[in-house]
Coordinates of N, CA and C in Angstrom, one line a residue:
X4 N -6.8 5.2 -1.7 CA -6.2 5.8 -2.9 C -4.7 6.1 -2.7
X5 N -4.2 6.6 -1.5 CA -2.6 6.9 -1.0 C -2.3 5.7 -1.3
X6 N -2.6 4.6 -1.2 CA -1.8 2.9 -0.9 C -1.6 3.1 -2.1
X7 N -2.7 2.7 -3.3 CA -2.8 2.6 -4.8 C -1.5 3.3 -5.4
X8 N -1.5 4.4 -5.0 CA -0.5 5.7 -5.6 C 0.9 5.1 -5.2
X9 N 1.1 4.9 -3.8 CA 2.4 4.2 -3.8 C 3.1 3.1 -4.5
X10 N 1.9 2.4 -4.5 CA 2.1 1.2 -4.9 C 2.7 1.1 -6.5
X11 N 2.0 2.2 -7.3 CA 2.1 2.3 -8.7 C 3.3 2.9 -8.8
X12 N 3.9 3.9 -7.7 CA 5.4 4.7 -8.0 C 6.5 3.5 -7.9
X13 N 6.4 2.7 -6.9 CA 7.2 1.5 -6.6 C 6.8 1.0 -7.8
X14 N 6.3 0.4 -8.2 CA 6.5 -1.0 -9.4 C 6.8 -0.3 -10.8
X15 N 6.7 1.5 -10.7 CA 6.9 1.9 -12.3 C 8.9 1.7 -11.6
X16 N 8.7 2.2 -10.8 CA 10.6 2.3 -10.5 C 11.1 1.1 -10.7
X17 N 10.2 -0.4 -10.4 CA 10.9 -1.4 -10.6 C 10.6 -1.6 -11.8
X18 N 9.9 -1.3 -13.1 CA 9.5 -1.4 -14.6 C 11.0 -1.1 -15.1
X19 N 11.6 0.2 -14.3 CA 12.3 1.2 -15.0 C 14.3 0.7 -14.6
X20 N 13.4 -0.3 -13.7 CA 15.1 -0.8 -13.5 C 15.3 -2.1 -13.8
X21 N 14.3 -2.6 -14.4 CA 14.4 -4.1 -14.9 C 15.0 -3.9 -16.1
X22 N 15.1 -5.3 -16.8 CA 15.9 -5.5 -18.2 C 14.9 -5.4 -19.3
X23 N 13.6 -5.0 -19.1 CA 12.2 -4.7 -19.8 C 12.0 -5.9 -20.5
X24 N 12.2 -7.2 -19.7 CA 11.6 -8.7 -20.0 C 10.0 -8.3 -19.7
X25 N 9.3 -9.0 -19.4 CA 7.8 -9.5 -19.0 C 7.9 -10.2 -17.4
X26 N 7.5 -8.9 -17.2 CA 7.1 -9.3 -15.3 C 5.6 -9.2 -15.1
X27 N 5.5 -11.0 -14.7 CA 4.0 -11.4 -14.4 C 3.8 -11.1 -12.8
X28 N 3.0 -10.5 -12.3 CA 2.4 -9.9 -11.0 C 1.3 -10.8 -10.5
X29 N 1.1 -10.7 -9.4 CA -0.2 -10.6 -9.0 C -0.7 -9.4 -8.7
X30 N -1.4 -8.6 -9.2 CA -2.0 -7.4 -8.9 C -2.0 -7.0 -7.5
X31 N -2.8 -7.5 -7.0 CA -3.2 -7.8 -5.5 C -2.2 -8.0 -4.4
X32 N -1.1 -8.4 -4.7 CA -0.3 -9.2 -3.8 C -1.0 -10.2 -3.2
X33 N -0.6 -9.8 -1.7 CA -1.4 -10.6 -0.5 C -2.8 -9.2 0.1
X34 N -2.4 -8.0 -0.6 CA -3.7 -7.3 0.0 C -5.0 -8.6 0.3
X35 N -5.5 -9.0 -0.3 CA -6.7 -9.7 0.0 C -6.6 -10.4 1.6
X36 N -5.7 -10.7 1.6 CA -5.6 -11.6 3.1 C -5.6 -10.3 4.0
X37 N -4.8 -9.0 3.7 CA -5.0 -8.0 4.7 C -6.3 -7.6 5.0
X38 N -6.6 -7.5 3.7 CA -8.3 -7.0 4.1 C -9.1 -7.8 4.7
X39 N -9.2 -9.1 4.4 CA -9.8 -10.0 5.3 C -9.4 -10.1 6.4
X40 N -8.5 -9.0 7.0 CA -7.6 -9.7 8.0 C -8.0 -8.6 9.1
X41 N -8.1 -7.6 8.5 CA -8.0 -6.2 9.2 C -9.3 -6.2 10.7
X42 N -9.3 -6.0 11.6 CA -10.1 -6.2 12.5 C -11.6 -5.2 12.5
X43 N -12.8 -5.8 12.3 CA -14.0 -4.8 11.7 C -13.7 -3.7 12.7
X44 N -13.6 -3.8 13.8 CA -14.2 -2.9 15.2 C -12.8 -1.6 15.1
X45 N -11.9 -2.0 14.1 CA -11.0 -0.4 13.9 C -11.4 -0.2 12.6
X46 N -12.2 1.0 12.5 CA -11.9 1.6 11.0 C -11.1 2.3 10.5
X47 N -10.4 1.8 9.0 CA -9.2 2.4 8.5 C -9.3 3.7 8.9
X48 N -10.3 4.6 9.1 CA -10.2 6.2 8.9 C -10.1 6.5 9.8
X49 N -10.2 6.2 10.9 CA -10.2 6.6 12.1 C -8.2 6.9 12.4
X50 N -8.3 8.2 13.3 CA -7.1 8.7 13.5 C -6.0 7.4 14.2
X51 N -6.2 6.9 14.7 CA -5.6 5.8 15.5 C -5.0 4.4 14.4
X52 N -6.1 4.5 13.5 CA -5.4 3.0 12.7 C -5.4 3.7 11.3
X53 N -5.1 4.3 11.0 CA -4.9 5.4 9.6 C -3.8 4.7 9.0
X54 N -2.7 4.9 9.6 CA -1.1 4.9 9.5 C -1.2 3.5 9.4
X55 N -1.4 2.9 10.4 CA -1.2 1.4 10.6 C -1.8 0.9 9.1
X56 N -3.4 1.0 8.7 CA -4.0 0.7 7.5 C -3.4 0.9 6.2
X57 N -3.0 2.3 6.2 CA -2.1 2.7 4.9 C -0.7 1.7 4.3
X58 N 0.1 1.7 5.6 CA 1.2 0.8 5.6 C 1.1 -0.5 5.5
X59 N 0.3 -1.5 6.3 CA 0.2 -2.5 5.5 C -0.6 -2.1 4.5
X60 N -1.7 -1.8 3.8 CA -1.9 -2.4 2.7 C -0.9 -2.1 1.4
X61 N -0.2 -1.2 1.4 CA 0.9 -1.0 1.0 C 2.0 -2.3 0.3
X62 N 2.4 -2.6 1.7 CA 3.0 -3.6 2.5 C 2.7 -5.4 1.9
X63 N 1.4 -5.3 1.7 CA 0.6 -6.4 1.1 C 0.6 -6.9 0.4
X64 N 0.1 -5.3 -0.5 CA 0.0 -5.3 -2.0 C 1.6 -5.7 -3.0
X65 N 2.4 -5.2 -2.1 CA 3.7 -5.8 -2.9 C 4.5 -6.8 -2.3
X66 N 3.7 -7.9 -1.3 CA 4.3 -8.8 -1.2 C 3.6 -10.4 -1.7
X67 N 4.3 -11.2 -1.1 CA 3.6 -12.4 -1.4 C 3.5 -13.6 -0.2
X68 N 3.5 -14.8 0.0 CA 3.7 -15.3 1.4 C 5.1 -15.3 1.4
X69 N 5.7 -15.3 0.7 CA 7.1 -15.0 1.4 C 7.7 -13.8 1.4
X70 N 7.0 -12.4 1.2 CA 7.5 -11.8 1.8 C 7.4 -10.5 0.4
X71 N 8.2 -9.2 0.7 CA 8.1 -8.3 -0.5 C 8.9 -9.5 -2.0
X72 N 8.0 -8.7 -2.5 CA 8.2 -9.5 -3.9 C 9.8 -9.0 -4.8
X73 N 9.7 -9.3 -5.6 CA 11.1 -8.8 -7.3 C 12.1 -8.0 -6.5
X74 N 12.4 -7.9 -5.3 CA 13.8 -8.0 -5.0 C 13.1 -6.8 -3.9
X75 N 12.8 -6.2 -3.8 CA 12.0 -5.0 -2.9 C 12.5 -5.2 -1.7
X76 N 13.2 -4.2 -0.7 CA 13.7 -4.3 0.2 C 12.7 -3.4 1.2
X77 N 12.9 -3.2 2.8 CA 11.5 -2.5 3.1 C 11.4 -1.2 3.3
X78 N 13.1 -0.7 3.2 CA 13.8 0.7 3.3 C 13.3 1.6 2.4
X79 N 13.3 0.7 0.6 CA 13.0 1.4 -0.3 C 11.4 1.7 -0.1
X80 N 10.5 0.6 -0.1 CA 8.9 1.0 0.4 C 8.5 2.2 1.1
X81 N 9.7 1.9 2.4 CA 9.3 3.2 3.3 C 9.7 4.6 2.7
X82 N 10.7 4.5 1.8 CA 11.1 5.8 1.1 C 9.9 6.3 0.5
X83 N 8.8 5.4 -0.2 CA 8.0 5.7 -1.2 C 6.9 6.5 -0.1
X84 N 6.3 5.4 1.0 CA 5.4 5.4 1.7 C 5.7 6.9 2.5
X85 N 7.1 7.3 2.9 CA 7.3 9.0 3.3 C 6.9 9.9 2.7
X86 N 6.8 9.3 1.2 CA 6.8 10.7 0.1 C 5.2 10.8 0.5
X87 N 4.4 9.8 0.7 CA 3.5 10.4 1.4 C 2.7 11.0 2.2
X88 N 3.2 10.8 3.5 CA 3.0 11.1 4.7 C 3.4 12.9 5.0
X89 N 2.5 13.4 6.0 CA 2.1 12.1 6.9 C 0.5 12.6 6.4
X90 N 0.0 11.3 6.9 CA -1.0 10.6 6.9 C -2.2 11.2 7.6
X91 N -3.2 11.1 7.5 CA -4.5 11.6 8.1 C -5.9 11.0 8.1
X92 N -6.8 10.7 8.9 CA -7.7 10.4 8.6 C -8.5 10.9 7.8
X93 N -8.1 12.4 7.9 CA -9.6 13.4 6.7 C -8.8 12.9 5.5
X94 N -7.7 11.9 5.2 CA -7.1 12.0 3.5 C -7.8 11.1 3.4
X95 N -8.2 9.9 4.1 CA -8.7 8.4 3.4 C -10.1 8.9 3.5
X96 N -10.9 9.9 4.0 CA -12.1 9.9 3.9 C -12.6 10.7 2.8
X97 N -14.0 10.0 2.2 CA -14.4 10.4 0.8 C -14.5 12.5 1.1
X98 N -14.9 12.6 -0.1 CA -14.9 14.0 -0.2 C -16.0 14.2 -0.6
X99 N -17.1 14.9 0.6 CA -19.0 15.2 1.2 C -19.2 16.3 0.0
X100 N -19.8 15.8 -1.1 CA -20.5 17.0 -2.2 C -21.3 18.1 -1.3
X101 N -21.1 19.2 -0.9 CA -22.1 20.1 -0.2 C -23.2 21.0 -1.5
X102 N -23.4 20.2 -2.4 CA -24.2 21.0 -3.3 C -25.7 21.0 -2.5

């Protein structure tokens, strides 16, 4: 959900600085190759690959094979990706209904 959230503050800031032509995306980026990529035996939630998880999929999501997409530099990303941090494994883990 933190990736998602970045992800949407970055591309409204690049909506908001474009010439308000029609910018075709891939939704996804390259997330899909991350996810397939990601190694089963670390799980995202775990304290040790939390950070690492978050940032690429991040990372992913707004690139393409060649690299961050519509001009995106990796300074700016990280700026976004700060506003979240820091990072935790109890954030990426669902939240246990105790009813």
């Amino acid at each position: 959900q933190a990736a998602a959230e970045v992800v949407t503050l970055v591309r409204a800031q690049l909506d908001e600085q474009g010439d308000g032509g029609v910018v075709l995306r891939q939704l996804e980026g390259s997330a899909m190759d991350f996810l397939w990529g990601w190694p089963p035996d670390r799980p995202p939630s775990s304290a040790e690959s939390a950070d690492e998880f978050f940032r690429g999929l991040v990372y992913a999501t707004l690139s393409d094979a060649r690299g961050l997409v519509e001009g995106l530099e990796a300074s700016t990303v990280e700026s976004f990706i700060s506003s979240r941090l820091p990072m935790s494994s109890e954030a990426l883990e669902p939240a246990v209904n105790a009813s």
